XYZ file of C-alpha atoms in Angstrom:
306
model
C 0.000 0.000 0.000
C 1.281 3.458 -0.924
C 2.440 5.587 2.006
C 0.357 8.770 1.823
C 2.987 10.838 3.630
C 5.997 9.753 1.576
C 4.284 10.604 -1.730
C 4.019 14.248 -0.580
C 7.811 14.590 -0.479
C 8.299 14.913 -4.267
C 5.632 17.643 -4.338
C 7.320 19.592 -1.516
C 10.692 19.244 -3.241
C 9.189 20.440 -6.523
C 7.741 23.502 -4.813
C 11.059 24.293 -3.103
C 12.882 23.992 -6.432
C 10.318 26.312 -8.008
C 11.154 28.801 -5.250
C 14.759 28.838 -6.473
C 16.545 26.362 -4.197
C 18.524 23.211 -4.909
C 19.812 20.359 -2.766
C 23.464 20.169 -1.757
C 25.382 17.878 0.588
C 28.164 19.573 2.566
C 31.021 17.457 3.945
C 32.068 19.199 7.130
C 34.780 16.666 7.893
C 35.286 12.990 7.036
C 32.313 11.138 8.498
C 30.146 14.231 9.036
C 27.862 15.414 6.238
C 24.984 17.902 6.385
C 22.265 18.225 3.758
C 21.039 21.658 2.664
C 18.648 23.380 0.350
C 20.594 26.385 -0.956
C 19.934 29.208 -3.445
C 20.399 28.286 -7.094
C 22.523 31.350 -7.734
C 24.811 33.612 -5.743
C 23.295 36.929 -4.745
C 23.827 39.883 -2.459
C 20.540 39.267 -0.667
C 20.648 38.933 3.141
C 21.074 35.300 4.156
C 18.330 33.608 6.199
C 18.971 30.125 7.620
C 15.845 28.192 8.662
C 16.512 25.542 11.316
C 13.877 22.839 11.839
C 12.483 21.185 14.947
C 12.532 17.577 16.117
C 9.595 15.998 14.314
C 10.512 16.711 10.678
C 13.397 17.681 8.414
C 13.991 21.175 7.079
C 11.795 21.684 4.035
C 8.899 19.742 5.584
C 9.012 22.085 8.583
C 9.298 25.273 6.515
C 7.329 24.263 3.404
C 4.893 27.193 3.727
C 7.527 29.846 4.410
C 10.401 29.262 1.973
C 8.649 30.444 -1.185
C 7.548 33.679 0.479
C 11.085 34.624 1.487
C 13.217 33.891 -1.572
C 12.380 37.149 -3.375
C 14.048 39.232 -0.655
C 16.456 36.782 0.996
C 19.028 34.111 0.178
C 17.329 31.213 1.983
C 19.251 28.219 3.324
C 17.408 25.219 4.800
C 19.648 22.665 6.534
C 18.842 19.210 7.826
C 20.452 18.837 11.238
C 22.485 15.713 11.952
C 20.345 12.535 11.921
C 17.546 14.278 10.049
C 17.068 13.807 6.316
C 20.364 12.564 4.866
C 22.597 14.349 7.383
C 24.787 12.149 9.558
C 27.956 11.924 11.593
C 30.088 9.023 12.762
C 31.161 11.052 15.807
C 29.587 10.426 19.204
C 28.684 14.026 20.148
C 24.942 14.623 20.593
C 24.676 18.109 22.067
C 22.918 21.104 20.460
C 26.317 22.776 20.701
C 27.823 20.140 18.394
C 24.901 20.543 15.987
C 25.525 24.308 16.062
C 29.259 23.877 15.457
C 28.589 21.668 12.417
C 25.939 24.069 11.100
C 28.337 26.992 11.439
C 31.139 25.115 9.661
C 28.763 24.120 6.869
C 27.644 27.721 6.386
C 31.294 28.765 6.224
C 31.884 26.194 3.489
C 28.836 27.488 1.613
C 30.281 30.991 1.683
C 27.740 32.515 4.091
C 29.462 35.364 5.919
C 26.552 36.775 7.945
C 23.030 35.492 8.435
C 19.811 35.621 10.391
C 18.781 32.326 11.972
C 15.126 31.277 12.106
C 14.894 28.419 14.600
C 11.889 26.356 15.661
C 11.791 24.243 18.849
C 14.928 22.019 18.842
C 16.234 24.161 15.984
C 15.821 27.198 18.225
C 18.128 25.625 20.817
C 20.711 24.964 18.110
C 20.281 28.541 16.869
C 20.857 29.987 20.341
C 24.034 27.906 20.679
C 25.314 28.999 17.268
C 24.554 32.659 18.018
C 26.498 32.450 21.289
C 29.471 30.698 19.699
C 29.592 32.617 16.411
C 28.542 36.270 16.738
C 30.731 36.882 13.700
C 28.365 34.709 11.643
C 24.951 35.265 13.262
C 23.727 38.855 13.257
C 20.149 38.222 14.509
C 17.644 35.506 15.383
C 13.955 34.680 15.094
C 13.062 31.873 17.506
C 9.711 30.091 17.820
C 8.552 27.678 20.522
C 11.980 27.117 22.037
C 14.287 27.846 24.951
C 18.022 27.967 25.490
C 19.366 24.394 25.423
C 19.555 22.844 28.878
C 16.359 24.481 30.161
C 13.969 21.963 28.613
C 13.497 19.763 31.661
C 12.337 22.477 34.024
C 9.891 24.095 31.601
C 8.385 20.944 30.072
C 7.976 18.848 33.226
C 4.499 20.201 34.166
C 3.230 19.488 30.654
C 4.613 15.931 30.715
C 3.030 15.328 34.124
C -0.312 16.532 32.798
C -0.106 14.068 29.900
C 1.043 11.222 32.108
C 4.380 10.917 30.269
C 7.726 10.158 31.861
C 10.099 12.003 29.509
C 10.528 14.265 26.498
C 11.569 11.182 24.545
C 8.206 9.531 25.177
C 6.464 12.601 23.747
C 8.787 13.559 20.874
C 9.699 10.069 19.641
C 6.404 8.168 19.710
C 6.589 4.468 18.908
C 2.890 3.788 18.398
C -0.255 5.331 16.968
C -1.578 6.685 20.270
C 1.762 8.269 21.098
C 1.847 10.086 17.762
C -1.722 11.299 18.231
C -0.791 12.657 21.663
C 2.158 14.555 20.180
C 0.024 15.981 17.379
C -2.813 17.146 19.589
C -0.421 18.756 22.072
C 1.450 20.533 19.258
C -1.583 22.189 17.619
C -4.287 24.481 18.953
C -7.060 23.627 16.515
C -8.041 19.984 16.690
C -7.765 18.827 13.099
C -9.048 15.365 12.248
C -6.941 12.899 10.283
C -7.641 9.210 9.650
C -5.540 6.667 11.534
C -3.865 5.684 8.287
C -2.279 9.137 7.961
C -0.837 8.853 11.457
C 0.486 5.342 10.747
C 2.090 6.486 7.500
C 3.704 9.457 9.256
C 4.998 7.183 12.013
C 6.533 4.935 9.367
C 8.536 7.573 7.491
C 9.280 10.479 9.858
C 11.113 8.857 12.773
C 14.237 7.382 11.201
C 17.571 7.258 13.064
C 15.596 6.593 16.242
C 18.605 5.490 18.300
C 20.569 8.636 17.510
C 17.552 10.886 18.107
C 16.987 9.217 21.461
C 20.585 10.128 22.285
C 19.960 13.753 21.243
C 17.002 13.935 23.634
C 18.876 12.114 26.388
C 21.593 14.763 26.226
C 19.014 17.554 26.541
C 17.385 15.975 29.587
C 20.738 15.285 31.274
C 21.952 18.872 31.169
C 20.659 21.512 33.511
C 20.701 25.260 33.041
C 18.952 27.937 35.053
C 17.885 31.389 33.966
C 21.032 32.771 35.566
C 23.043 30.762 33.017
C 21.403 32.279 29.925
C 24.188 33.833 27.843
C 24.325 37.535 27.147
C 23.634 37.504 23.432
C 25.081 40.226 21.234
C 22.363 39.771 18.612
C 18.862 41.173 18.422
C 16.260 38.444 18.911
C 12.591 38.169 17.985
C 10.624 35.512 19.861
C 7.737 34.581 17.546
C 5.263 32.449 19.478
C 1.974 30.635 19.080
C -0.216 32.124 21.802
C -1.701 28.693 22.597
C 1.597 26.758 22.632
C 1.176 23.888 25.110
C 4.784 22.692 25.009
C 6.498 26.009 25.736
C 3.625 28.253 26.793
C 3.414 32.045 26.792
C 4.628 32.251 30.381
C 7.809 30.496 29.276
C 8.108 32.907 26.335
C 7.635 35.978 28.549
C 10.182 34.740 31.086
C 12.653 34.008 28.303
C 12.214 37.472 26.815
C 12.812 39.026 30.225
C 15.969 36.989 30.771
C 17.321 37.766 27.306
C 17.085 41.472 28.069
C 16.644 44.551 25.935
C 17.902 42.921 22.748
C 14.807 40.653 22.585
C 11.174 41.314 21.717
C 8.203 38.947 21.884
C 5.450 38.643 19.284
C 2.470 36.324 19.754
C 0.227 34.815 17.085
C -3.350 34.255 18.196
C -5.038 30.862 17.786
C -1.734 29.147 17.116
C -0.082 26.301 19.006
C 3.472 24.976 19.036
C 3.252 24.210 15.299
C 1.992 27.699 14.537
C 4.052 27.904 11.309
C 2.082 24.928 9.932
C -1.221 25.550 11.695
C -1.495 29.238 10.766
C 1.038 29.545 7.916
C -0.228 32.848 6.499
C -0.236 34.622 9.867
C 3.141 33.165 10.810
C 4.755 34.029 7.467
C 3.453 37.609 7.679
C 4.917 38.045 11.159
C 8.154 36.353 10.120
C 8.622 38.679 7.149
C 7.915 41.704 9.353
C 10.393 40.430 11.942
C 13.124 39.830 9.366
C 12.599 43.301 7.890
C 12.806 44.822 11.388
C 16.010 42.931 12.216
C 17.627 43.846 8.914
C 16.755 47.527 9.412
C 18.247 47.405 12.901
C 21.422 45.839 11.533
C 21.763 48.425 8.784
C 20.988 51.383 11.024
C 22.673 50.229 14.191
C 25.523 47.996 13.118
C 27.698 47.701 10.021
C 26.409 44.859 7.843
C 28.741 42.338 6.248
C 26.016 40.613 4.239
């Protein structure tokens, strides 16, 4: 029987190609390779790097946003290690290692300065890259995420409410009911899909399970309090679904306060954790406004190397 989810992939890839991107594999070092969608041609447009979350690879996560950004920006969409065709033979599993590899890959692609757009797990990687490479990252847009190491303290009440023991049980479901729980927690509006769609998604979207379990195990084993949040040099826009049940608005407001004057918070009504998929038009509008604001700040307040 044909997998209904897997047959959508060629359509998404066709749409991304129509938007002016092509696939490229970047060898960071022997044994470590990261897949990207990159612009077809070199340009002087500001670079925007869109970093996906834990449940899907890059272009699946950002399928509704890429085409709206390519007119004004040079858009790069990576697959983090163990997502898509990206892999490493090394044993590191931290967001910091993901960030280091992403930064090295962008160097190899010739990206000198960029804005990171990070969702959920990709937001943690983006924060780590911004801290480590202020020379590369000039600003950030982060949705539904926290600084890596804080996940346990902010997600524990939600896991208790669902009767789950760990982030891994939520984010790496192994059965139909587990996937349904993840979906209904991640969205605000309760869409209906037949069980077959959930089974097909479960079959194709959770590859490299062992390595992904190790990624989550690292997150849960590290602890970081608000006093440990780095002092970021970059301007940051926190772009949040107002009904996010995984990292709720209280988490977002506390994060904005801890990040300080360089951060602002924007909320999208009637949107959950997957607000970029649930309300794509509203999210894309706010994202474009946020990118324009950050670029104007960079031009007016700081010399731009883009």
